[in-house]
Short mmCIF file of C-alpha atoms in Angstrom, two decimals:
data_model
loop_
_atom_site.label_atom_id
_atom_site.label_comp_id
_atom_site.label_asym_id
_atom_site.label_seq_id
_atom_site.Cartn_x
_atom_site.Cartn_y
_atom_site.Cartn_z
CA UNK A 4 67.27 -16.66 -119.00
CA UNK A 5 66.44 -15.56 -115.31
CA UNK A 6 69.69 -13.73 -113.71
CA UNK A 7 69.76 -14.13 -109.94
CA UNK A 8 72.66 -13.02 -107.24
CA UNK A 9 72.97 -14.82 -104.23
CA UNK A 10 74.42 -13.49 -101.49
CA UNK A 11 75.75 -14.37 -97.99
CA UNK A 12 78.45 -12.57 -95.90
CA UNK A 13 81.09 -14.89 -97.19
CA UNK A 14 80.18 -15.79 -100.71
CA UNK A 15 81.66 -19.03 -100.00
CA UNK A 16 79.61 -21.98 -98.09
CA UNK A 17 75.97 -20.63 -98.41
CA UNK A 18 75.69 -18.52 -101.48
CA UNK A 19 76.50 -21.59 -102.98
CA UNK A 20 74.55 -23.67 -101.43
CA UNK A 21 71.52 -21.35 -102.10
CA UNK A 22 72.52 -21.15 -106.11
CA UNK A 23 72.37 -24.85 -106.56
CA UNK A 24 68.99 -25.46 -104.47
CA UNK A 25 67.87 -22.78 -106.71
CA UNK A 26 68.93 -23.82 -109.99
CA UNK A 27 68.19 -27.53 -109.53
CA UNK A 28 64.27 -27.10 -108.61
CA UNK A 29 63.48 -24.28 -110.88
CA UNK A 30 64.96 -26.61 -113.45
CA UNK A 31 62.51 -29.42 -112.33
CA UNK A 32 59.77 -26.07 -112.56
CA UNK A 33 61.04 -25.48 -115.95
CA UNK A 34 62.97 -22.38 -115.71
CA UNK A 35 66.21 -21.45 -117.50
CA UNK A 36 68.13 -19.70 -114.48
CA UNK A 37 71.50 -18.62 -113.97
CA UNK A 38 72.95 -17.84 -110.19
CA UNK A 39 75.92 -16.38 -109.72
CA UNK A 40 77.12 -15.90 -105.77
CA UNK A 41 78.66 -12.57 -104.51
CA UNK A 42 79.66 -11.65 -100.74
CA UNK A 43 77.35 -9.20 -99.51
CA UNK A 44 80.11 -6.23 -98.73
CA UNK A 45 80.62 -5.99 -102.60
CA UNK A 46 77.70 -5.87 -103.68
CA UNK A 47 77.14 -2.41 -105.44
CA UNK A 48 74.15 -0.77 -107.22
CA UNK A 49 75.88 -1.23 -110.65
CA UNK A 50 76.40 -4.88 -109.85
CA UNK A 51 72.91 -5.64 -109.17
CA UNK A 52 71.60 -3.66 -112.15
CA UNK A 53 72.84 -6.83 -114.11
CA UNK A 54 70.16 -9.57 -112.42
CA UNK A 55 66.65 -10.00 -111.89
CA UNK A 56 66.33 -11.22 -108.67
CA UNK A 57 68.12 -10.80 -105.92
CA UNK A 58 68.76 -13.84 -103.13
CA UNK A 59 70.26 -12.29 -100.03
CA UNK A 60 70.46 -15.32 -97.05
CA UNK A 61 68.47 -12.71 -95.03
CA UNK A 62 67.34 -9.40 -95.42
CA UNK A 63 70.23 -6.92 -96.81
CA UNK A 64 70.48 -3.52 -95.34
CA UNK A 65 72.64 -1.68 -98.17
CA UNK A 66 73.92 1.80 -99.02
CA UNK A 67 71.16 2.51 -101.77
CA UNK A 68 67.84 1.24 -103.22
CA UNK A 69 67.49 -2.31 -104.52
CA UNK A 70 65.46 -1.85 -107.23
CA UNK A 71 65.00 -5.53 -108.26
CA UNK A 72 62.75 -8.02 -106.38
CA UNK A 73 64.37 -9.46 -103.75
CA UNK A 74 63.76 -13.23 -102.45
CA UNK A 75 65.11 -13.85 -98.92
CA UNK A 76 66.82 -17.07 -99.92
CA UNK A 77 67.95 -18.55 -96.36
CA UNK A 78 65.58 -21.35 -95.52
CA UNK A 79 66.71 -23.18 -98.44
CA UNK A 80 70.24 -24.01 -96.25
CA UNK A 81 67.81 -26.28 -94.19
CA UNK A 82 67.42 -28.78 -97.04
CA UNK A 83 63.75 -29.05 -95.25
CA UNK A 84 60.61 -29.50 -98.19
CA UNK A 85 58.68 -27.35 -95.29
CA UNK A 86 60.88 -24.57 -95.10
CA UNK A 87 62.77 -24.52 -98.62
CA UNK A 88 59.25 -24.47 -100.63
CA UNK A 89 57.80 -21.48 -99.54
CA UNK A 90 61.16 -19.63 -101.04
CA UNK A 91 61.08 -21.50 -104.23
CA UNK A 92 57.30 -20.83 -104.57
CA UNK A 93 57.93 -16.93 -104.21
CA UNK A 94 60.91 -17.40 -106.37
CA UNK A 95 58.37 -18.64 -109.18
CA UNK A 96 55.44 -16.41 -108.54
CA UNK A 97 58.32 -13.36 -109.11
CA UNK A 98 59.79 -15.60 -112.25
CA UNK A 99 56.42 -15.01 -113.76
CA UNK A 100 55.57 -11.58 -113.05
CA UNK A 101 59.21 -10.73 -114.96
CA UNK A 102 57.14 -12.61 -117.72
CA UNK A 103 60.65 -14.14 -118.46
CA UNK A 104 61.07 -17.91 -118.91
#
């Protein structure tokens, strides 16, 4: 199983949306993933240690060295094929390099 955070600078409305987008297509891709949602302002090295992927909204500026690949998950809130796809094809293309399934 694929861990990935999502994060947003609520955790409420976004995060959310961003973990089901992401678990419902790499489901159709054939990926066991689980996304939990976090608000950005608690997010802490020792929290992150526990994922594989990371899926800020945007790019995170935090305290210390994210040391696990991030995906900027945003354009996925659009709901647009044009604009969500490019995310979920980078989120696939680092699903395979983990060489996890």
């Amino acid at each position: 199983m694929i861990k990935i955070l999502a994060a947003c600078g609520a955790g409420i409305n976004s995060s959310h949306q961003i973990k089901t987008g992401i678990e419902e297509e790499m489901k159709k891709r054939g990926y066991d993933v689980q996304v939990d949602t976090m608000v950005m302002k608690d997010i802490t090295e020792e929290i992150l240690a526990k994922y594989d992927i990371f899926a800020p909204i945007s790019k995170p500026k935090l305290p210390f060295e994210i040391s696990i690949p991030i995906v900027e998950a945003g354009p996925i809130l659009y709901r647009i094929s044009q604009m969500a796809d490019p995310v979920f094809e980078e989120l696939e293309s680092v699903i395979k390099s983990l060489k996890k399934r």
